[in-house]
Each structure stands twice: as C-alpha cells, then as structure tokens.
Tab-separated table of C-alpha atoms in Angstrom:
chain	number	residue	atom	x	y	z
A	1	MET	CA	52.593	-147.158	-93.429
A	2	ARG	CA	52.749	-148.583	-96.419
A	3	LYS	CA	56.065	-147.366	-97.190
A	4	TYR	CA	57.262	-149.122	-94.269
A	5	LEU	CA	55.642	-152.591	-94.656
A	6	LEU	CA	58.500	-154.422	-96.493
A	7	GLY	CA	61.173	-152.762	-94.284
A	8	MET	CA	59.498	-153.695	-91.201
A	9	VAL	CA	58.823	-157.715	-92.368
A	10	ALA	CA	62.588	-157.451	-93.361
A	11	VAL	CA	63.181	-156.410	-89.488
A	12	VAL	CA	60.876	-158.886	-88.168
A	13	LEU	CA	62.290	-162.048	-90.065
A	14	ALA	CA	65.617	-160.733	-88.856
A	15	ILE	CA	65.127	-160.855	-85.373
A	16	GLY	CA	63.436	-164.302	-85.485
A	17	PHE	CA	66.218	-165.433	-87.418
A	18	SER	CA	68.650	-164.163	-85.232
A	19	ALA	CA	66.703	-165.504	-82.506
A	20	PHE	CA	66.436	-168.929	-84.092
A	21	THR	CA	70.033	-169.085	-84.542
A	22	LYS	CA	70.806	-168.313	-81.140
A	23	GLU	CA	68.327	-170.998	-79.931
A	24	SER	CA	70.080	-173.725	-81.697
A	25	ASN	CA	73.090	-172.799	-80.353
A	26	PRO	CA	72.245	-171.708	-76.643
A	27	LYS	CA	75.739	-172.086	-75.444
A	28	SER	CA	76.996	-169.027	-77.706
A	29	SER	CA	76.014	-166.544	-75.075
A	30	THR	CA	76.926	-163.522	-73.478
A	31	LEU	CA	79.602	-164.924	-71.364
A	32	THR	CA	83.074	-164.001	-71.742
A	33	ALA	CA	85.050	-165.948	-74.419
A	34	GLN	CA	88.712	-166.562	-74.112
A	35	ASP	CA	91.345	-168.534	-75.818
A	36	PHE	CA	92.367	-171.981	-75.460
A	37	ILE	CA	95.344	-173.815	-76.643
A	38	TYR	CA	95.069	-177.603	-78.382
A	39	ASN	CA	97.623	-179.907	-76.269
A	40	ASP	CA	97.918	-182.230	-78.837
A	41	TYR	CA	98.385	-180.249	-82.296
A	42	PRO	CA	98.743	-181.618	-85.034
A	43	ASP	CA	97.322	-184.827	-83.467
A	44	ASP	CA	93.256	-184.224	-84.213
A	45	THR	CA	92.502	-187.270	-82.024
A	46	TRP	CA	90.910	-185.434	-78.914
A	47	ILE	CA	89.870	-182.291	-80.800
A	48	GLY	CA	86.221	-183.296	-78.905
A	49	ASP	CA	87.575	-183.154	-75.796
A	50	PRO	CA	87.615	-180.112	-73.295
A	51	ALA	CA	90.522	-181.798	-71.085
A	52	HIS	CA	92.784	-181.724	-74.142
A	53	TYR	CA	93.004	-177.921	-74.171
A	54	THR	CA	94.677	-175.518	-71.917
A	55	LEU	CA	94.030	-171.752	-71.064
A	56	ALA	CA	96.184	-169.483	-73.224
A	57	THR	CA	97.962	-167.042	-71.616
A	58	SER	CA	98.496	-165.226	-74.512
A	59	SER	CA	96.793	-164.441	-77.653
A	60	LEU	CA	96.645	-167.474	-80.244
A	61	SER	CA	98.664	-167.478	-83.141
A	62	CYS	CA	97.313	-169.903	-85.612
A	63	SER	CA	97.549	-169.513	-89.259
A	64	GLY	CA	96.474	-171.932	-91.637
A	65	THR	CA	93.759	-175.000	-92.214
A	66	ALA	CA	95.669	-178.337	-91.563
A	67	HIS	CA	95.127	-179.429	-87.701
A	68	ARG	CA	93.325	-177.399	-85.051
A	69	CYS	CA	95.659	-175.205	-83.201
A	70	GLY	CA	93.332	-173.976	-80.263
A	71	VAL	CA	89.608	-172.205	-79.748
A	72	THR	CA	88.156	-169.411	-78.678
A	73	ALA	CA	85.243	-170.471	-76.359
A	74	GLU	CA	83.781	-169.984	-72.553
A	75	ASN	CA	85.117	-171.420	-70.240
A	76	ASP	CA	83.935	-174.198	-68.353
A	77	GLY	CA	84.918	-173.266	-64.536
A	78	ASN	CA	87.364	-175.399	-65.083
A	79	ASP	CA	89.468	-173.708	-67.403
A	80	HIS	CA	88.368	-175.975	-70.351
A	81	PRO	CA	86.681	-174.769	-72.953
A	82	VAL	CA	82.699	-175.461	-73.617
A	83	LEU	CA	83.509	-176.723	-77.101
A	84	THR	CA	79.815	-176.122	-78.437
A	85	GLY	CA	79.492	-172.732	-80.479
A	86	ALA	CA	83.477	-172.162	-80.472
A	87	THR	CA	85.519	-170.280	-82.574
A	88	ILE	CA	88.099	-172.975	-83.880
A	89	PHE	CA	91.799	-171.957	-85.242
A	90	ARG	CA	93.903	-173.821	-87.109
A	91	LYS	CA	97.361	-174.132	-88.275
A	92	ASN	CA	99.623	-175.853	-90.844
B	1	MET	CA	54.559	-143.252	-114.234
B	2	ARG	CA	54.989	-147.335	-114.635
B	3	ASN	CA	58.587	-147.352	-114.661
B	4	SER	CA	58.589	-144.986	-111.587
B	5	THR	CA	56.860	-147.114	-109.803
B	6	LEU	CA	58.784	-150.087	-110.968
B	7	ASN	CA	62.097	-148.248	-109.858
B	8	THR	CA	60.526	-147.862	-106.597
B	9	ARG	CA	59.558	-151.260	-106.044
B	10	ILE	CA	63.139	-152.388	-107.127
B	11	ILE	CA	64.592	-149.974	-104.481
B	12	GLU	CA	62.303	-151.043	-101.536
B	13	ILE	CA	63.269	-154.601	-102.091
B	14	ILE	CA	66.915	-153.708	-102.331
B	15	SER	CA	66.189	-151.831	-99.263
B	16	ALA	CA	64.758	-154.850	-97.181
B	17	LEU	CA	67.178	-156.969	-98.233
B	18	PHE	CA	70.143	-154.925	-96.931
B	19	ILE	CA	67.889	-154.571	-93.958
B	20	PHE	CA	67.841	-157.868	-93.083
B	21	LEU	CA	71.298	-158.420	-93.468
B	22	PHE	CA	71.860	-155.802	-91.380
B	23	VAL	CA	69.766	-156.331	-88.541
B	24	TYR	CA	70.611	-160.043	-88.536
B	25	THR	CA	74.056	-159.748	-88.738
B	26	GLY	CA	74.101	-156.680	-86.222
B	27	ILE	CA	72.184	-158.640	-83.529
B	28	SER	CA	74.211	-161.896	-84.704
B	29	LYS	CA	77.297	-159.496	-83.125
B	30	LEU	CA	76.055	-158.053	-80.491
B	31	SER	CA	74.519	-161.269	-78.916
B	32	GLU	CA	77.711	-163.002	-79.226
B	33	HIS	CA	79.754	-159.932	-78.559
B	34	SER	CA	82.963	-160.949	-76.754
B	35	ASN	CA	83.464	-163.893	-79.375
B	36	PHE	CA	83.058	-161.451	-82.368
B	37	ARG	CA	85.639	-159.336	-80.149
B	38	SER	CA	88.066	-162.027	-79.420
B	39	VAL	CA	87.782	-163.111	-83.201
B	40	ILE	CA	88.535	-160.056	-84.531
B	41	SER	CA	91.478	-159.112	-82.084
B	42	HIS	CA	93.048	-161.940	-84.099
B	43	SER	CA	92.716	-159.857	-87.368
B	44	PRO	CA	96.018	-158.152	-88.359
B	45	LEU	CA	94.080	-155.689	-89.780
B	46	ILE	CA	92.049	-154.261	-86.866
B	47	ARG	CA	93.469	-155.792	-84.181
B	48	SER	CA	94.811	-153.049	-82.305
B	49	GLN	CA	91.337	-151.343	-82.103
B	50	ALA	CA	89.621	-154.700	-81.605
B	51	ASN	CA	87.226	-153.055	-78.714
B	52	PHE	CA	86.253	-150.222	-80.646
B	53	TYR	CA	85.223	-152.195	-83.787
B	54	SER	CA	83.561	-154.888	-81.866
B	55	TRP	CA	80.878	-152.187	-80.911
B	56	PHE	CA	80.990	-149.812	-83.939
B	57	LEU	CA	80.449	-152.313	-86.865
B	58	PRO	CA	77.168	-153.920	-85.085
B	59	ILE	CA	75.749	-150.297	-84.175
B	60	ALA	CA	76.490	-148.741	-87.383
B	61	GLU	CA	74.654	-151.599	-89.246
B	62	LEU	CA	71.393	-151.083	-87.189
B	63	VAL	CA	71.746	-147.295	-87.807
B	64	VAL	CA	72.380	-148.089	-91.760
B	65	ALA	CA	69.252	-150.455	-91.563
B	66	LEU	CA	67.179	-147.584	-89.914
B	67	LEU	CA	68.306	-145.284	-92.465
B	68	LEU	CA	67.318	-147.558	-95.022
B	69	LEU	CA	63.612	-148.712	-93.234
B	70	ILE	CA	63.025	-144.393	-93.347
B	71	PRO	CA	62.038	-143.462	-96.893
B	72	VAL	CA	63.199	-139.708	-96.606
B	73	THR	CA	66.802	-141.220	-95.428
B	74	ARG	CA	66.754	-144.274	-97.590
B	75	LYS	CA	69.159	-142.769	-100.398
B	76	TRP	CA	71.832	-142.459	-97.375
B	77	GLY	CA	71.170	-145.853	-96.125
B	78	LEU	CA	71.962	-147.071	-99.594
B	79	TRP	CA	75.050	-144.706	-99.967
B	80	ILE	CA	76.474	-145.848	-96.121
B	81	SER	CA	75.464	-149.415	-97.294
B	82	LEU	CA	77.746	-149.217	-100.500
B	83	VAL	CA	80.431	-147.805	-98.291
B	84	LEU	CA	80.476	-150.719	-95.513
B	85	MET	CA	79.929	-153.164	-98.380
B	86	CYS	CA	83.136	-152.071	-100.076
B	87	LEU	CA	84.968	-151.825	-97.185
B	88	PHE	CA	83.557	-155.662	-95.763
B	89	THR	CA	84.753	-157.229	-99.184
B	90	GLY	CA	88.209	-155.107	-99.516
B	91	TYR	CA	88.638	-156.772	-95.942
B	92	ILE	CA	87.841	-160.327	-96.889
B	93	ALA	CA	90.080	-159.836	-100.073
B	94	TYR	CA	92.700	-159.320	-98.171
B	95	MET	CA	92.149	-162.049	-95.683
B	96	ILE	CA	91.881	-164.305	-98.646
B	97	LEU	CA	95.377	-162.929	-100.536
B	98	SER	CA	96.848	-162.552	-97.110
B	99	SER	CA	96.233	-166.185	-96.731
B	100	SER	CA	95.915	-165.815	-92.770
B	101	GLN	CA	93.178	-168.427	-92.656
B	102	LEU	CA	91.662	-166.866	-89.533
B	103	PRO	CA	88.373	-167.891	-89.180
B	104	CYS	CA	85.765	-165.576	-90.198
B	105	SER	CA	84.192	-162.391	-88.252
B	106	CYS	CA	81.083	-162.807	-89.366
B	107	GLY	CA	77.129	-162.772	-87.713
B	108	GLY	CA	75.218	-165.454	-87.410
B	109	VAL	CA	75.490	-168.432	-89.954
B	110	LEU	CA	77.134	-165.962	-92.366
B	111	LYS	CA	80.241	-167.944	-90.342
B	112	GLN	CA	80.020	-171.083	-91.711
B	113	MET	CA	80.466	-169.713	-95.005
B	114	SER	CA	84.243	-169.455	-96.222
B	115	TRP	CA	86.256	-166.895	-97.422
B	116	SER	CA	85.796	-167.056	-100.913
B	117	GLN	CA	82.204	-167.824	-100.207
B	118	HIS	CA	82.173	-164.784	-98.204
B	119	LEU	CA	83.614	-162.657	-101.245
B	120	ALA	CA	80.928	-164.018	-103.486
B	121	PHE	CA	78.133	-162.816	-101.072
B	122	ASN	CA	79.604	-159.587	-100.229
B	123	GLY	CA	80.058	-158.591	-103.944
B	124	LEU	CA	76.930	-159.389	-104.780
B	125	PHE	CA	75.507	-157.426	-102.318
B	126	THR	CA	78.179	-154.230	-102.721
B	127	ILE	CA	76.409	-154.601	-106.603
B	128	MET	CA	73.272	-154.334	-105.231
B	129	ALA	CA	73.647	-151.336	-103.212
B	130	GLY	CA	75.255	-149.672	-106.407
B	131	LEU	CA	72.026	-150.298	-108.060
B	132	GLY	CA	69.799	-149.174	-105.535
B	133	LEU	CA	71.645	-146.411	-106.123
B	134	TRP	CA	71.415	-146.152	-110.107
B	135	PHE	CA	67.423	-146.821	-109.563
B	136	TYR	CA	67.122	-143.826	-107.036
B	137	GLN	CA	69.019	-141.655	-109.381
B	138	THR	CA	66.982	-142.532	-112.314
B	139	ASN	CA	63.755	-142.218	-110.334
B	140	LYS	CA	64.395	-138.987	-109.453
B	141	ARG	CA	65.330	-137.627	-113.302
B	142	PHE	CA	61.693	-139.664	-114.145
B	143	ILE	CA	59.884	-137.406	-111.535
B	144	ALA	CA	62.064	-134.322	-112.660
B	145	ILE	CA	61.515	-134.759	-116.235
B	146	ASN	CA	57.437	-135.215	-115.638
B	147	ARG	CA	57.474	-132.500	-113.619
B	148	ILE	CA	58.839	-130.009	-116.073
B	149	SER	CA	57.116	-131.719	-119.103
B	150	ARG	CA	53.761	-131.460	-117.416
B	151	THR	CA	52.819	-134.460	-119.060
B	152	PRO	CA	50.309	-136.264	-116.923
B	153	VAL	CA	51.510	-140.484	-117.340
C-alpha cells in the first residue's frame, strides 16, 4: 500500500484542484459551446456586452492578438454568448 | 542500497507529478468537453479529427496516470508520458512558429498560460519524463549488479 501512497495523494489533489477550478468558474459547464462573432471588431468597447455578438454560421477564422474577433461560449438561449468562461479569439 | 532507495524515491516523485498533471488536465478537458472540442476544431493540425482527439487525448492522459500509479506498469507509463510530452511540446512549438495565435487547447488553469510559457512548462515535463526513465534504468542496473555480485549493501 505504501507503494501507492504518493500516487494516490497526487490523484486526490488533482481531482480536488480540478473541482476547485470548475467551482470558481461554474459557467464553464457541460453544455454545448458555440461560436459567436463579435459585431464591432476592431472596436473593443463592447466586448463585455453579449448583445454585441452574433451566432456564427461557420467556424471562426480569427488569427492574431490585437482585437477581439469572436468567442466560443454557451448560448444563453437568445443566441448570445455567456461570456463568463468563454474562449476568446482575436484578430490583428 | 542507499542509491537504489534514492532512485526509487525520485522515480516515485516524478511519477506522482505526472499523475497529478494528467489527472488534472484529463478531468478538466472531459468536464469542459464541448469547449475543448470547439477549440481544437480551430487548430490547423488536428481540426479534421477534432471529435476523435477531443475524446482520445483526455482518456489517454487518464490511462497513462493509471499506468504510472501501478508500480508494475510504471515504466510503460513513463515511456508513454515521454512520447505524449514530446508530441504536446512539438504541437506548441508548431503553433508558436506558425503564429496562429489561437487560444490554447489546454486543460484547467494551464489555458491561462501564454504559448511560450506553455512551451517552457511542457519542455520541463518532457525533461522530467526522460530523467524518470534514466533513473529507472540506473536502478535496474544497480539492482542487477548487486544481485550478480551477491554483495550485501
């Protein structure tokens, strides 16, 4: 049993950390994530407002770092993204 | 005997670190599976098989963690860890060189790292996997030599 002790401690810590990370970001869930285009690119003024995003009909093609292009996030039911926990894509 | 005990402890510590890493990232990827699949579907290298990799990668990580946990299969776990880390490091190097600037398809808090930070992190773990295997081989030779010489140590 001693041979397994360190490994079991590592497993327990890993499960605890992943649960803690998920708890602190409860919106990152098991629901289906979708792509949303940010309507006001390259103006970053409204990046925090879900109403300024449109559900993408095809895969996002963003490549860069300068301004927000779109996000992958859960749909809030009104075809707008839940921005908490969203994956952000940027474009130059 | 002291060298053998030290080598064994080092191997156990390295294995425990990999178990922690793989269990944490595997569970994180599975718990946010749709998000993970969506991000890798944007990856230039693996987007055509995004659905397959979105399941294969986290499950492989958990299986390797299990192999590392069991002393009898630990050597195989270390070998597969080394291969996985080389693949992950190579993928990150490609993403940096291609300057695609896509978000990282990493699990848990690792996705908050930049690509360069993640490259350094993966490089470190790749070296650790190699060291673990080296200590494993050293330990085997040490035990074999003592067995042959029949000298108590």
